[in-house]
Amino acid sequence: MQMQSLRARIILLTCLTVVSSAAVIGAFSYIRTVRNTLDIAVEGLNGETRLMALRFKNVHDQMKSDLLMVSVSPSFQAVVQRRLSNTGNIDHRPQTDRREALASLFTALLETRPYYTQARLIGLKDNGRELVRVERQGDVIIRTPKENLQEKHAEPYFQEATAHLDHELNTSPHHGHKVSFSDVTYNRENGKISLPRIVTIRAVLPVFDEYHNPFGLIVMNADYEKLLSHAFTGVIRNDSVFVVNNAGDYLKYETDGTIAGLEFHDAYTIPPPAVVDTILNSEAGEDSFIDDQNISYFVRVNVNEDEPDETLSVMLQIPRDMLLSGALAIRRDGMMLTIALLLVTLGATSVLSRRLMAPLEQLTDKVTKSKEDNARLELPVGTADEVGKLARAFQALTDSHVENESKLRSVISNIGEGIVMIDETGIIDSFNPACGRIFGYAPEEVIGKNISMLMPAPHREKHDAYLKRYDSSGEKKIAWEGRRETGLRRDGSEFPAELTVTELVLDGRRRFIGILRDITEQEAVDRAKTEFISIVSHELRTPLTSIKGALGLLRGGALKDKPGKTQEVLDIAYKNSERLRRLIDDILDMERIGSGKMDIAPEPMDLALLVRASIQANKGYAAEHGVSFIRSGAHEPVLVNGDGDRLMQVMANLLSNAAKFSEKGGEIRISLSQDTQKGTVRVSVKDNGCGIPEAAQATIFDRFTQADSSSQRKKGGSGLGLGIAKKIVELHGGTIGFVTQEKRGTTFFFELEMLADAKTRPLDVYSCD
């Protein structure tokens, strides 16, 4: 029987070797063919992609050439300066006639370049007013009347171009004649996106008068989709082409010759393909990419020699199956040969394998049935061959493990928190996942080791001594239920834990089950509440003491004939009453925040006026602390939708904190700045105090939390102000934060969204008097 079983294995192994050899040879041939084909394909794509990239560079170069041609044309020069005629006489044509000549040149360019949408001359004076503008409206080219010309000083491309021009003139006074391309955006008129929406790129050229003084900008707008599509004119390809700029805008040329519409990064109609992210994330100037579907090659070309960062990426993509058709035929033939050999081999080994596999299948069925029914494993242990030996060994092993595991499972199933089981010597037998999360160990890292590894010194030494004493005497020296212990995590940090210990006897040996719970957060909350109560008690007691003392003086008649002193005592009592009222209001606000009942009543208001009113209202507080408020930033109205009383509360908290924690004689700087790109306004309050310690920065806005309780007691205050301010700002849809450096001061700020149209909104009426 054993000889026949061995012979069957030899025959089966021989058949498998034949089939494996054929498969390996076929696979090697296929892999080598694929590798050669891919190398040749990548080489070809390299050259083709470079040529295609030059087409897109050329359309950008054409825009530059057109701008430079306009800048040296007589019609443009006539606008900039009064030129001499051929007879030496000064050109006395009216300015309007000279601009009409330039408009005619712009019209000719728009008629010649179908992708141009607008051509303009913008003066640097008069807030960047347009001097000449010609634009395409549908199929009609229109010259804009003088009364419709706009001021462009607020446009990002105008600001960027003038800033670049100032830099060039400061560093290279005789340069500056450089064309630059703007970011790709929707076309805007009067600061609003015009309809229909056209994704636009602008070529901008600074121009000068006869004395080389900056005169203005020539700006050419182009429909970005048509501009890129123009580069495909006359192209016939059977592969895909992707054109991607640095912002993520992309255009795709399909294999059937069609051009998909431009996908604009601010308004994707469909999620961008993976190749777009691949191109944007690559830092290489060119590279190849090969995956299961396609073979791709991309080249990043600079479209403006004057600006190294103005690049465009072009990728050619060929379906992998198209290139590997020959290799696929080789693989198909190899697979057919392998299948034929496999069929012959299977026919020769089917009888032998049936005899060999029958006991193994019986063994598998028994194991599967036992697992599904959760019953005792009953294996076929009666045969004398190798399968019988395996069954007997496996049966003995599983019987022992199943019995032990069932006992442990019954214990673990009744405990829902972290559990650990040890023997009488302190060696860990089991360690559940909850314990793993608490201590940071995987079960295999602690099982078989002493429980003392989870305890810091000196607790571990005490625990070992206690186990020995209990094992010998059975006497309990500590509480076994709900006692507080200190645990040691894997990273070396300690934490408080609540521990309950249960003793079990398994297999005649004692076991100890520890049920524990991490109470770090519970104790932290208790400490924070205790500290908060201490601070509030101090803050309540201080003004009450002053009020009681003032009333005592009045009651006892000590100030009866001293009206000046009487008024001073009344002022002290009144100020401390106000301090008590503010503290109570803060506590009530914090309670409203905790219950989710704090509401605001927003309405259009001038934030700049509110900031000035807040400074005026808190000047007395600043004077008490020997500091001064200095305001900077925007002075014109800045409209937001807000609750004035609540925002005044935010400002009062920030200003009072800055005054309290600044050195005497210091300056508190309050600034207001606008971000037109984001449409937000920021109010900042910068003190010259000691800064916020790093350990307190993460919880500075938390409830029941102070940066430094000792400092809080010296400076005064409940520590609730920042938490309340944060909630008020968030209810306005804004954000609040800070920037700090120890010993160099802290800047607290909050940001709100500005209203869109400042001219049509009513101003609020906060007084600065």
Short mmCIF file of N, CA, C and O in Angstrom, two decimals, residues 598-655:
data_model
loop_
_atom_site.label_atom_id
_atom_site.label_comp_id
_atom_site.label_asym_id
_atom_site.label_seq_id
_atom_site.Cartn_x
_atom_site.Cartn_y
_atom_site.Cartn_z
N MET A 598 -27.44 78.51 22.69
CA MET A 598 -26.98 79.86 22.38
C MET A 598 -27.42 80.23 20.96
O MET A 598 -27.14 79.51 20.00
N ASP A 599 -28.10 81.35 20.82
CA ASP A 599 -28.59 81.81 19.52
C ASP A 599 -28.00 83.18 19.19
O ASP A 599 -27.56 83.91 20.09
N ILE A 600 -28.00 83.52 17.92
CA ILE A 600 -27.58 84.85 17.48
C ILE A 600 -28.66 85.43 16.59
O ILE A 600 -29.50 84.71 16.04
N ALA A 601 -28.66 86.78 16.46
CA ALA A 601 -29.61 87.48 15.59
C ALA A 601 -28.83 88.29 14.57
O ALA A 601 -28.61 89.50 14.75
N PRO A 602 -28.33 87.65 13.51
CA PRO A 602 -27.48 88.36 12.55
C PRO A 602 -28.25 89.35 11.68
O PRO A 602 -29.42 89.15 11.37
N GLU A 603 -27.56 90.43 11.33
CA GLU A 603 -28.09 91.39 10.38
C GLU A 603 -26.90 92.09 9.74
O GLU A 603 -25.78 92.08 10.28
N PRO A 604 -27.08 92.72 8.55
CA PRO A 604 -25.96 93.42 7.90
C PRO A 604 -25.40 94.50 8.80
O PRO A 604 -26.16 95.31 9.38
N MET A 605 -24.07 94.54 8.94
CA MET A 605 -23.45 95.52 9.82
C MET A 605 -22.03 95.81 9.34
O MET A 605 -21.43 95.02 8.60
N ASP A 606 -21.50 96.97 9.78
CA ASP A 606 -20.15 97.41 9.41
C ASP A 606 -19.18 96.89 10.48
O ASP A 606 -19.16 97.39 11.61
N LEU A 607 -18.34 95.89 10.11
CA LEU A 607 -17.41 95.31 11.07
C LEU A 607 -16.31 96.31 11.45
O LEU A 607 -15.85 96.31 12.60
N ALA A 608 -15.89 97.16 10.50
CA ALA A 608 -14.85 98.15 10.81
C ALA A 608 -15.34 99.12 11.88
O ALA A 608 -14.61 99.49 12.81
N LEU A 609 -16.64 99.52 11.79
CA LEU A 609 -17.20 100.42 12.78
C LEU A 609 -17.31 99.73 14.14
O LEU A 609 -17.04 100.31 15.19
N LEU A 610 -17.68 98.44 14.14
CA LEU A 610 -17.78 97.69 15.39
C LEU A 610 -16.42 97.56 16.08
O LEU A 610 -16.32 97.66 17.29
N VAL A 611 -15.36 97.34 15.28
CA VAL A 611 -14.01 97.23 15.85
C VAL A 611 -13.63 98.53 16.53
O VAL A 611 -13.10 98.56 17.66
N ARG A 612 -13.91 99.66 15.85
CA ARG A 612 -13.58 100.96 16.46
C ARG A 612 -14.38 101.17 17.75
O ARG A 612 -13.87 101.67 18.74
N ALA A 613 -15.67 100.80 17.72
CA ALA A 613 -16.49 100.96 18.92
C ALA A 613 -15.99 100.08 20.06
O ALA A 613 -16.01 100.47 21.23
N SER A 614 -15.53 98.86 19.74
CA SER A 614 -15.01 97.97 20.77
C SER A 614 -13.76 98.55 21.41
O SER A 614 -13.57 98.47 22.63
N ILE A 615 -12.88 99.12 20.60
CA ILE A 615 -11.66 99.73 21.14
C ILE A 615 -12.01 100.87 22.09
O ILE A 615 -11.46 101.00 23.18
N GLN A 616 -12.98 101.69 21.65
CA GLN A 616 -13.38 102.82 22.48
C GLN A 616 -13.98 102.35 23.81
O GLN A 616 -13.70 102.89 24.88
N ALA A 617 -14.82 101.28 23.73
CA ALA A 617 -15.50 100.78 24.93
C ALA A 617 -14.54 100.16 25.93
O ALA A 617 -14.83 100.11 27.12
N ASN A 618 -13.40 99.63 25.46
CA ASN A 618 -12.47 98.93 26.34
C ASN A 618 -11.21 99.74 26.66
O ASN A 618 -10.26 99.19 27.22
N LYS A 619 -11.20 101.03 26.28
CA LYS A 619 -10.02 101.86 26.56
C LYS A 619 -9.77 101.98 28.06
O LYS A 619 -8.63 102.00 28.51
N GLY A 620 -10.86 102.11 28.83
CA GLY A 620 -10.70 102.24 30.28
C GLY A 620 -10.03 101.01 30.87
O GLY A 620 -9.17 101.11 31.74
N TYR A 621 -10.41 99.82 30.39
CA TYR A 621 -9.81 98.58 30.87
C TYR A 621 -8.32 98.55 30.52
O TYR A 621 -7.49 98.12 31.31
N ALA A 622 -7.98 99.03 29.30
CA ALA A 622 -6.58 99.07 28.90
C ALA A 622 -5.79 100.02 29.80
O ALA A 622 -4.65 99.74 30.20
N ALA A 623 -6.43 101.17 30.13
CA ALA A 623 -5.74 102.14 30.98
C ALA A 623 -5.47 101.56 32.36
O ALA A 623 -4.41 101.81 32.96
N GLU A 624 -6.41 100.78 32.89
CA GLU A 624 -6.20 100.15 34.20
C GLU A 624 -4.98 99.24 34.20
O GLU A 624 -4.30 99.09 35.22
N HIS A 625 -4.67 98.63 33.09
CA HIS A 625 -3.54 97.70 33.00
C HIS A 625 -2.30 98.37 32.39
O HIS A 625 -1.32 97.68 32.09
N GLY A 626 -2.36 99.69 32.15
CA GLY A 626 -1.18 100.41 31.68
C GLY A 626 -0.78 100.08 30.26
O GLY A 626 0.40 100.13 29.93
N VAL A 627 -1.74 99.75 29.40
CA VAL A 627 -1.43 99.47 28.00
C VAL A 627 -2.30 100.35 27.12
O VAL A 627 -3.24 101.01 27.59
N SER A 628 -2.00 100.38 25.82
CA SER A 628 -2.77 101.20 24.88
C SER A 628 -3.17 100.36 23.68
O SER A 628 -2.48 99.40 23.31
N PHE A 629 -4.31 100.74 23.08
CA PHE A 629 -4.81 100.06 21.88
C PHE A 629 -4.42 100.88 20.65
O PHE A 629 -4.61 102.10 20.60
N ILE A 630 -3.86 100.20 19.63
CA ILE A 630 -3.49 100.84 18.37
C ILE A 630 -4.17 100.08 17.24
O ILE A 630 -4.00 98.87 17.12
N ARG A 631 -4.94 100.77 16.41
CA ARG A 631 -5.70 100.12 15.33
C ARG A 631 -5.03 100.37 13.99
O ARG A 631 -4.49 101.43 13.73
N SER A 632 -5.06 99.36 13.12
CA SER A 632 -4.52 99.49 11.76
C SER A 632 -5.39 98.67 10.82
O SER A 632 -6.24 97.90 11.24
N GLY A 633 -5.15 98.83 9.52
CA GLY A 633 -5.90 98.05 8.53
C GLY A 633 -6.96 98.89 7.86
O GLY A 633 -6.92 100.13 7.84
N ALA A 634 -7.98 98.22 7.30
CA ALA A 634 -9.01 98.87 6.50
C ALA A 634 -9.82 99.84 7.36
O ALA A 634 -10.19 99.54 8.49
N HIS A 635 -10.09 101.07 6.80
CA HIS A 635 -10.91 102.06 7.47
C HIS A 635 -12.26 102.23 6.79
O HIS A 635 -13.17 102.82 7.36
N GLU A 636 -12.37 101.78 5.54
CA GLU A 636 -13.63 101.87 4.84
C GLU A 636 -14.59 100.81 5.38
O GLU A 636 -14.18 99.86 6.02
N PRO A 637 -15.91 100.97 5.12
CA PRO A 637 -16.88 99.98 5.63
C PRO A 637 -16.57 98.57 5.14
O PRO A 637 -16.22 98.37 3.99
N VAL A 638 -16.67 97.61 6.05
CA VAL A 638 -16.52 96.18 5.72
C VAL A 638 -17.77 95.49 6.25
O VAL A 638 -17.93 95.32 7.46
N LEU A 639 -18.67 95.10 5.35
CA LEU A 639 -19.97 94.58 5.76
C LEU A 639 -19.94 93.07 5.96
O LEU A 639 -19.41 92.33 5.14
N VAL A 640 -20.53 92.64 7.08
CA VAL A 640 -20.71 91.22 7.36
C VAL A 640 -22.13 91.03 7.87
O VAL A 640 -22.82 92.00 8.23
N ASN A 641 -22.58 89.82 7.89
CA ASN A 641 -23.90 89.48 8.45
C ASN A 641 -23.66 88.97 9.86
O ASN A 641 -23.23 87.83 10.04
N GLY A 642 -23.93 89.80 10.86
CA GLY A 642 -23.55 89.40 12.21
C GLY A 642 -24.45 89.98 13.28
O GLY A 642 -25.22 90.92 13.05
N ASP A 643 -24.33 89.38 14.47
CA ASP A 643 -25.01 89.85 15.68
C ASP A 643 -24.06 90.81 16.37
O ASP A 643 -23.04 90.40 16.95
N GLY A 644 -24.37 92.11 16.33
CA GLY A 644 -23.44 93.11 16.83
C GLY A 644 -23.11 92.93 18.30
O GLY A 644 -21.95 93.06 18.70
N ASP A 645 -24.11 92.63 19.13
CA ASP A 645 -23.86 92.47 20.57
C ASP A 645 -22.93 91.30 20.84
O ASP A 645 -22.00 91.38 21.66
N ARG A 646 -23.15 90.18 20.13
CA ARG A 646 -22.30 89.01 20.35
C ARG A 646 -20.87 89.26 19.85
O ARG A 646 -19.90 88.82 20.47
N LEU A 647 -20.75 89.94 18.69
CA LEU A 647 -19.40 90.22 18.18
C LEU A 647 -18.68 91.23 19.07
O LEU A 647 -17.46 91.17 19.22
N MET A 648 -19.42 92.16 19.67
CA MET A 648 -18.81 93.05 20.66
C MET A 648 -18.30 92.23 21.85
O MET A 648 -17.24 92.52 22.42
N GLN A 649 -19.03 91.18 22.22
CA GLN A 649 -18.60 90.29 23.31
C GLN A 649 -17.30 89.58 22.94
O GLN A 649 -16.39 89.43 23.77
N VAL A 650 -17.18 89.12 21.67
CA VAL A 650 -15.95 88.49 21.22
C VAL A 650 -14.79 89.48 21.32
O VAL A 650 -13.71 89.17 21.84
N MET A 651 -15.02 90.71 20.80
CA MET A 651 -13.95 91.72 20.84
C MET A 651 -13.56 92.05 22.29
O MET A 651 -12.38 92.20 22.60
N ALA A 652 -14.57 92.16 23.18
CA ALA A 652 -14.26 92.48 24.58
C ALA A 652 -13.40 91.40 25.21
O ALA A 652 -12.45 91.69 25.94
N ASN A 653 -13.70 90.12 24.92
CA ASN A 653 -12.88 89.03 25.47
C ASN A 653 -11.45 89.09 24.95
O ASN A 653 -10.48 88.91 25.70
N LEU A 654 -11.29 89.30 23.62
CA LEU A 654 -9.94 89.32 23.05
C LEU A 654 -9.15 90.53 23.55
O LEU A 654 -7.97 90.42 23.87
N LEU A 655 -9.81 91.72 23.61
CA LEU A 655 -9.11 92.92 24.04
C LEU A 655 -8.75 92.84 25.53
O LEU A 655 -7.65 93.22 25.93
#
